[in-house]
Amino acid sequence: MRSTTLLALLALVLLYLVSGALVFQALEQPHEQQAQRELGEVREKFLRAHPCVSDQELGHFIKEVADALGGGADPETNSTSNSSHSVWNLGSAFFFSGTIITTIGYGNAALRTDAGRLFCIFYALVGIPLFGILLAGVGDRLGSSLRRGIGHIEAIFLKWHVPPELVRVLSAVLFLLIGCLLFVLTPTFVFCYVEGWSKLEAIYFVIVTLTTVGFGDYVAGADPKQDTPAYQPLVWFWILLGLAYFASVLTTIGNWLRVVSRRTRAEMGGLTAQAASWTGTVTARVTQRAGPTGPPPEKERPLLPPPPAPTQPVVRPLSPAPTEKVEPPSPPTASALDYPSENLAFIDESSDTQSERGCALARTPRGRRRPNPPRKPARPRGPGRPRDKGKPA
């Protein structure tokens, strides 16, 4: 990614964060101030009703109650022996472990001991990569199953002679709708019935969970009245399938964007090559057409090696003259694109005939028929050997 693109993306994300901060502040700050005023009124009312309790003692008591609630204590019961309502029963502990490796981390239950925090560090370092591998496998299998089912629907559409482009769009829409129905809408109604939440609260919990945000203000099974041991483990398996579905959707979108990027780069590369070829060809034609009107007279034309005269044999010099090293005026890009086979003759300097043919092609504009070059007289084969009778003089 280029530096300018990265800076623009960073600026966009920062602007998005600032706008979100302003909206949340405008929506939530009045509610916070109202709750603070209500708490102050209740506190003053309690102190007036109980003059024997000081303000410092009440503040210390409130702090202890808040810490106990953060540790999972239930303020509505005084029983310490009933473990069915405990945060750390087997089902709740399994759900807490699942929130660690899924990186959701609701925060409604937190570790209070140093040994638990130390174990959590190593547990997360091992469990998160392990869950990532499981999530990739489940997402692949789930996406394949959904696509296989949608493939049968595509076959039906194709039998009805629906255009293939429309079939692809319909299959993508069906893939999204089926996943949202299974992993978003159905759990929403289940949580409304089991937890007693409103539809907004239930879908809020579903989206916050499947996006791994996990605020912790709404947690399935956190109500002490919910004493079914298998409820929270079942919720964790729903989280696994929902995260796998979203992972397959993101993978499909990433693959599609990668294919689009490759096609765009290939098309841009082809356009660039065509533009370079066209520019080189036009430059070569302009140079070739402007060559005869230039200032060099006919006698100074040896810069471009002329074709041999018909009456004089061409004798190859022992050492290459400086004028023979000058390349033809046409650019190499245009020559390579227009005459890929003839340019190989310039590499082999031992063949006079091929060199002369290449020079003649370089001086002949495209579109104009090149006249046949005069035949070159045969070269003597040796100091005392006669000419070949089969070749004309």
PDB file of C-alpha atoms in Angstrom, residues 206-376:
ATOM      1  CA  VAL A 206     -26.434 -10.754  18.957  1.00  0.00           C
ATOM      2  CA  ILE A 207     -24.588  -8.188  16.857  1.00  0.00           C
ATOM      3  CA  VAL A 208     -22.271  -7.102  19.689  1.00  0.00           C
ATOM      4  CA  THR A 209     -21.407 -10.746  20.340  1.00  0.00           C
ATOM      5  CA  LEU A 210     -20.835 -11.876  16.745  1.00  0.00           C
ATOM      6  CA  THR A 211     -18.653  -8.843  16.054  1.00  0.00           C
ATOM      7  CA  THR A 212     -16.604  -9.809  19.167  1.00  0.00           C
ATOM      8  CA  VAL A 213     -17.158  -6.373  20.718  1.00  0.00           C
ATOM      9  CA  GLY A 214     -18.685  -7.797  23.908  1.00  0.00           C
ATOM     10  CA  PHE A 215     -19.579  -4.841  26.127  1.00  0.00           C
ATOM     11  CA  GLY A 216     -21.023  -7.048  28.861  1.00  0.00           C
ATOM     12  CA  ASP A 217     -24.137  -4.998  29.620  1.00  0.00           C
ATOM     13  CA  TYR A 218     -26.232  -7.845  28.201  1.00  0.00           C
ATOM     14  CA  VAL A 219     -24.965 -11.401  28.629  1.00  0.00           C
ATOM     15  CA  ALA A 220     -26.951 -14.562  27.978  1.00  0.00           C
ATOM     16  CA  GLY A 221     -27.305 -16.653  31.134  1.00  0.00           C
ATOM     17  CA  ALA A 222     -26.043 -13.929  33.492  1.00  0.00           C
ATOM     18  CA  ASP A 223     -29.426 -13.665  35.219  1.00  0.00           C
ATOM     19  CA  PRO A 224     -29.342 -15.629  38.482  1.00  0.00           C
ATOM     20  CA  LYS A 225     -32.823 -16.932  37.710  1.00  0.00           C
ATOM     21  CA  GLN A 226     -31.376 -18.767  34.716  1.00  0.00           C
ATOM     22  CA  ASP A 227     -30.183 -21.938  36.439  1.00  0.00           C
ATOM     23  CA  THR A 228     -30.008 -24.349  33.454  1.00  0.00           C
ATOM     24  CA  PRO A 229     -26.408 -25.679  33.394  1.00  0.00           C
ATOM     25  CA  ALA A 230     -26.375 -26.423  29.645  1.00  0.00           C
ATOM     26  CA  TYR A 231     -27.754 -23.035  28.567  1.00  0.00           C
ATOM     27  CA  GLN A 232     -24.508 -21.050  28.368  1.00  0.00           C
ATOM     28  CA  PRO A 233     -22.536 -23.893  26.674  1.00  0.00           C
ATOM     29  CA  LEU A 234     -25.232 -23.976  23.983  1.00  0.00           C
ATOM     30  CA  VAL A 235     -24.883 -20.206  23.605  1.00  0.00           C
ATOM     31  CA  TRP A 236     -21.140 -20.680  23.086  1.00  0.00           C
ATOM     32  CA  PHE A 237     -21.726 -23.193  20.281  1.00  0.00           C
ATOM     33  CA  TRP A 238     -24.038 -20.662  18.631  1.00  0.00           C
ATOM     34  CA  ILE A 239     -21.219 -18.114  18.917  1.00  0.00           C
ATOM     35  CA  LEU A 240     -18.849 -20.586  17.224  1.00  0.00           C
ATOM     36  CA  LEU A 241     -21.170 -21.148  14.255  1.00  0.00           C
ATOM     37  CA  GLY A 242     -22.032 -17.457  13.960  1.00  0.00           C
ATOM     38  CA  LEU A 243     -18.384 -16.393  13.967  1.00  0.00           C
ATOM     39  CA  ALA A 244     -17.594 -19.102  11.396  1.00  0.00           C
ATOM     40  CA  TYR A 245     -20.355 -17.810   9.135  1.00  0.00           C
ATOM     41  CA  PHE A 246     -19.137 -14.224   9.373  1.00  0.00           C
ATOM     42  CA  ALA A 247     -15.576 -15.432   8.744  1.00  0.00           C
ATOM     43  CA  SER A 248     -16.709 -17.226   5.567  1.00  0.00           C
ATOM     44  CA  VAL A 249     -18.522 -14.082   4.404  1.00  0.00           C
ATOM     45  CA  LEU A 250     -15.421 -11.948   5.000  1.00  0.00           C
ATOM     46  CA  THR A 251     -13.263 -14.534   3.218  1.00  0.00           C
ATOM     47  CA  THR A 252     -15.591 -14.524   0.205  1.00  0.00           C
ATOM     48  CA  ILE A 253     -15.543 -10.724   0.069  1.00  0.00           C
ATOM     49  CA  GLY A 254     -11.744 -10.714   0.356  1.00  0.00           C
ATOM     50  CA  ASN A 255     -11.366 -13.245  -2.464  1.00  0.00           C
ATOM     51  CA  TRP A 256     -13.729 -11.246  -4.669  1.00  0.00           C
ATOM     52  CA  LEU A 257     -11.817  -8.018  -4.014  1.00  0.00           C
ATOM     53  CA  ARG A 258      -8.531  -9.812  -4.741  1.00  0.00           C
ATOM     54  CA  VAL A 259      -9.841 -11.093  -8.084  1.00  0.00           C
ATOM     55  CA  VAL A 260     -11.150  -7.651  -8.997  1.00  0.00           C
ATOM     56  CA  SER A 261      -7.799  -6.103  -8.084  1.00  0.00           C
ATOM     57  CA  ARG A 262      -5.903  -8.632 -10.226  1.00  0.00           C
ATOM     58  CA  ARG A 263      -8.157  -8.049 -13.213  1.00  0.00           C
ATOM     59  CA  THR A 264      -7.834  -4.292 -12.810  1.00  0.00           C
ATOM     60  CA  ARG A 265      -4.043  -4.510 -12.647  1.00  0.00           C
ATOM     61  CA  ALA A 266      -3.960  -6.798 -15.692  1.00  0.00           C
ATOM     62  CA  GLU A 267      -6.192  -4.460 -17.675  1.00  0.00           C
ATOM     63  CA  MET A 268      -4.151  -1.427 -16.658  1.00  0.00           C
ATOM     64  CA  GLY A 269      -0.938  -3.254 -17.597  1.00  0.00           C
ATOM     65  CA  GLY A 270      -2.369  -4.121 -21.004  1.00  0.00           C
ATOM     66  CA  LEU A 271      -3.466  -0.534 -21.575  1.00  0.00           C
ATOM     67  CA  THR A 272      -0.024   0.724 -20.535  1.00  0.00           C
ATOM     68  CA  ALA A 273       1.693  -1.687 -22.943  1.00  0.00           C
ATOM     69  CA  GLN A 274      -0.639  -0.683 -25.773  1.00  0.00           C
ATOM     70  CA  ALA A 275      -0.036   3.006 -25.043  1.00  0.00           C
ATOM     71  CA  ALA A 276       3.736   2.456 -25.029  1.00  0.00           C
ATOM     72  CA  SER A 277       3.535   0.515 -28.297  1.00  0.00           C
ATOM     73  CA  TRP A 278       1.387   3.180 -29.931  1.00  0.00           C
ATOM     74  CA  THR A 279       3.679   5.971 -28.717  1.00  0.00           C
ATOM     75  CA  GLY A 280       6.790   4.166 -29.946  1.00  0.00           C
ATOM     76  CA  THR A 281       5.199   3.436 -33.311  1.00  0.00           C
ATOM     77  CA  VAL A 282       4.110   7.034 -33.817  1.00  0.00           C
ATOM     78  CA  THR A 283       7.557   8.291 -32.806  1.00  0.00           C
ATOM     79  CA  ALA A 284       9.226   5.905 -35.238  1.00  0.00           C
ATOM     80  CA  ARG A 285       6.957   6.964 -38.081  1.00  0.00           C
ATOM     81  CA  VAL A 286       7.507  10.663 -37.395  1.00  0.00           C
ATOM     82  CA  THR A 287      11.267  10.139 -37.218  1.00  0.00           C
ATOM     83  CA  GLN A 288      11.349   8.128 -40.448  1.00  0.00           C
ATOM     84  CA  ARG A 289       9.210  10.635 -42.330  1.00  0.00           C
ATOM     85  CA  ALA A 290      11.225  13.605 -41.086  1.00  0.00           C
ATOM     86  CA  GLY A 291      14.545  11.899 -41.885  1.00  0.00           C
ATOM     87  CA  PRO A 292      14.836  12.656 -45.673  1.00  0.00           C
ATOM     88  CA  THR A 293      14.064  16.392 -45.162  1.00  0.00           C
ATOM     89  CA  GLY A 294      16.837  16.855 -42.643  1.00  0.00           C
ATOM     90  CA  PRO A 295      20.022  18.812 -43.287  1.00  0.00           C
ATOM     91  CA  PRO A 296      22.448  15.934 -44.000  1.00  0.00           C
ATOM     92  CA  PRO A 297      23.227  15.830 -47.749  1.00  0.00           C
ATOM     93  CA  GLU A 298      23.447  12.703 -49.825  1.00  0.00           C
ATOM     94  CA  LYS A 299      27.208  12.417 -49.442  1.00  0.00           C
ATOM     95  CA  GLU A 300      27.027  12.448 -45.635  1.00  0.00           C
ATOM     96  CA  ARG A 301      24.459   9.621 -45.516  1.00  0.00           C
ATOM     97  CA  PRO A 302      26.951   6.931 -44.256  1.00  0.00           C
ATOM     98  CA  LEU A 303      25.504   7.363 -40.734  1.00  0.00           C
ATOM     99  CA  LEU A 304      22.794   4.977 -41.918  1.00  0.00           C
ATOM    100  CA  PRO A 305      24.385   2.081 -43.806  1.00  0.00           C
ATOM    101  CA  PRO A 306      22.948   2.218 -47.372  1.00  0.00           C
ATOM    102  CA  PRO A 307      22.129  -0.842 -49.433  1.00  0.00           C
ATOM    103  CA  PRO A 308      25.047  -2.009 -51.607  1.00  0.00           C
ATOM    104  CA  ALA A 309      25.309  -0.647 -55.122  1.00  0.00           C
ATOM    105  CA  PRO A 310      24.336  -3.117 -57.866  1.00  0.00           C
ATOM    106  CA  THR A 311      27.613  -2.754 -59.741  1.00  0.00           C
ATOM    107  CA  GLN A 312      30.041  -2.824 -56.833  1.00  0.00           C
ATOM    108  CA  PRO A 313      30.639  -5.837 -54.634  1.00  0.00           C
ATOM    109  CA  VAL A 314      30.362  -5.203 -50.935  1.00  0.00           C
ATOM    110  CA  VAL A 315      33.620  -5.993 -49.229  1.00  0.00           C
ATOM    111  CA  ARG A 316      33.399  -6.491 -45.505  1.00  0.00           C
ATOM    112  CA  PRO A 317      36.048  -4.434 -43.680  1.00  0.00           C
ATOM    113  CA  LEU A 318      38.417  -6.057 -41.250  1.00  0.00           C
ATOM    114  CA  SER A 319      37.472  -3.753 -38.411  1.00  0.00           C
ATOM    115  CA  PRO A 320      33.987  -2.279 -38.016  1.00  0.00           C
ATOM    116  CA  ALA A 321      33.862   1.357 -39.050  1.00  0.00           C
ATOM    117  CA  PRO A 322      32.421   3.905 -36.597  1.00  0.00           C
ATOM    118  CA  THR A 323      29.557   4.632 -38.952  1.00  0.00           C
ATOM    119  CA  GLU A 324      28.395   1.023 -38.888  1.00  0.00           C
ATOM    120  CA  LYS A 325      27.835   1.139 -35.099  1.00  0.00           C
ATOM    121  CA  VAL A 326      25.151   3.805 -35.339  1.00  0.00           C
ATOM    122  CA  GLU A 327      21.721   2.294 -34.764  1.00  0.00           C
ATOM    123  CA  PRO A 328      18.779   3.137 -37.024  1.00  0.00           C
ATOM    124  CA  PRO A 329      16.694   6.115 -35.879  1.00  0.00           C
ATOM    125  CA  SER A 330      13.576   4.136 -35.036  1.00  0.00           C
ATOM    126  CA  PRO A 331      13.189   3.532 -31.278  1.00  0.00           C
ATOM    127  CA  PRO A 332      13.898   0.023 -30.013  1.00  0.00           C
ATOM    128  CA  THR A 333      10.473  -0.327 -28.387  1.00  0.00           C
ATOM    129  CA  ALA A 334       8.623   0.279 -31.621  1.00  0.00           C
ATOM    130  CA  SER A 335      10.987  -1.971 -33.565  1.00  0.00           C
ATOM    131  CA  ALA A 336      10.630  -4.761 -31.040  1.00  0.00           C
ATOM    132  CA  LEU A 337       6.851  -4.524 -31.129  1.00  0.00           C
ATOM    133  CA  ASP A 338       6.592  -4.094 -34.947  1.00  0.00           C
ATOM    134  CA  TYR A 339       9.352  -6.370 -36.215  1.00  0.00           C
ATOM    135  CA  PRO A 340      10.154  -8.959 -33.587  1.00  0.00           C
ATOM    136  CA  SER A 341      11.723 -11.411 -36.005  1.00  0.00           C
ATOM    137  CA  GLU A 342      13.670  -8.985 -38.195  1.00  0.00           C
ATOM    138  CA  ASN A 343      15.428  -7.395 -35.214  1.00  0.00           C
ATOM    139  CA  LEU A 344      17.227 -10.615 -34.515  1.00  0.00           C
ATOM    140  CA  ALA A 345      19.274  -9.924 -37.671  1.00  0.00           C
ATOM    141  CA  PHE A 346      21.032  -7.006 -35.991  1.00  0.00           C
ATOM    142  CA  ILE A 347      22.371  -9.310 -33.295  1.00  0.00           C
ATOM    143  CA  ASP A 348      24.118 -11.595 -35.783  1.00  0.00           C
ATOM    144  CA  GLU A 349      26.721  -9.292 -37.389  1.00  0.00           C
ATOM    145  CA  SER A 350      28.306 -12.164 -39.327  1.00  0.00           C
ATOM    146  CA  SER A 351      25.433 -12.222 -41.831  1.00  0.00           C
ATOM    147  CA  ASP A 352      25.598  -9.296 -44.272  1.00  0.00           C
ATOM    148  CA  THR A 353      22.406 -10.172 -46.025  1.00  0.00           C
ATOM    149  CA  GLN A 354      20.330 -10.148 -42.816  1.00  0.00           C
ATOM    150  CA  SER A 355      21.958  -6.891 -41.671  1.00  0.00           C
ATOM    151  CA  GLU A 356      21.121  -5.209 -44.949  1.00  0.00           C
ATOM    152  CA  ARG A 357      17.566  -6.474 -44.728  1.00  0.00           C
ATOM    153  CA  GLY A 358      17.193  -5.079 -41.201  1.00  0.00           C
ATOM    154  CA  CYS A 359      18.579  -1.673 -42.208  1.00  0.00           C
ATOM    155  CA  ALA A 360      16.226  -1.502 -45.151  1.00  0.00           C
ATOM    156  CA  LEU A 361      13.265  -2.355 -42.885  1.00  0.00           C
ATOM    157  CA  ALA A 362      14.268   0.332 -40.399  1.00  0.00           C
ATOM    158  CA  ARG A 363      14.316   2.966 -43.172  1.00  0.00           C
ATOM    159  CA  THR A 364      11.048   1.883 -44.797  1.00  0.00           C
ATOM    160  CA  PRO A 365       7.909   3.409 -43.241  1.00  0.00           C
ATOM    161  CA  ARG A 366       5.112   1.064 -42.321  1.00  0.00           C
ATOM    162  CA  GLY A 367       2.291   0.931 -44.784  1.00  0.00           C
ATOM    163  CA  ARG A 368       4.571   1.652 -47.806  1.00  0.00           C
ATOM    164  CA  ARG A 369       5.733  -1.225 -49.933  1.00  0.00           C
ATOM    165  CA  ARG A 370       9.521  -1.642 -49.794  1.00  0.00           C
ATOM    166  CA  PRO A 371      11.155  -2.041 -53.239  1.00  0.00           C
ATOM    167  CA  ASN A 372      13.127  -5.165 -53.865  1.00  0.00           C
ATOM    168  CA  PRO A 373      16.808  -4.575 -53.061  1.00  0.00           C
ATOM    169  CA  PRO A 374      19.306  -5.206 -55.850  1.00  0.00           C
ATOM    170  CA  ARG A 375      21.000  -8.506 -55.847  1.00  0.00           C
ATOM    171  CA  LYS A 376      24.419  -8.577 -54.304  1.00  0.00           C
TER     172      LYS A 376
END
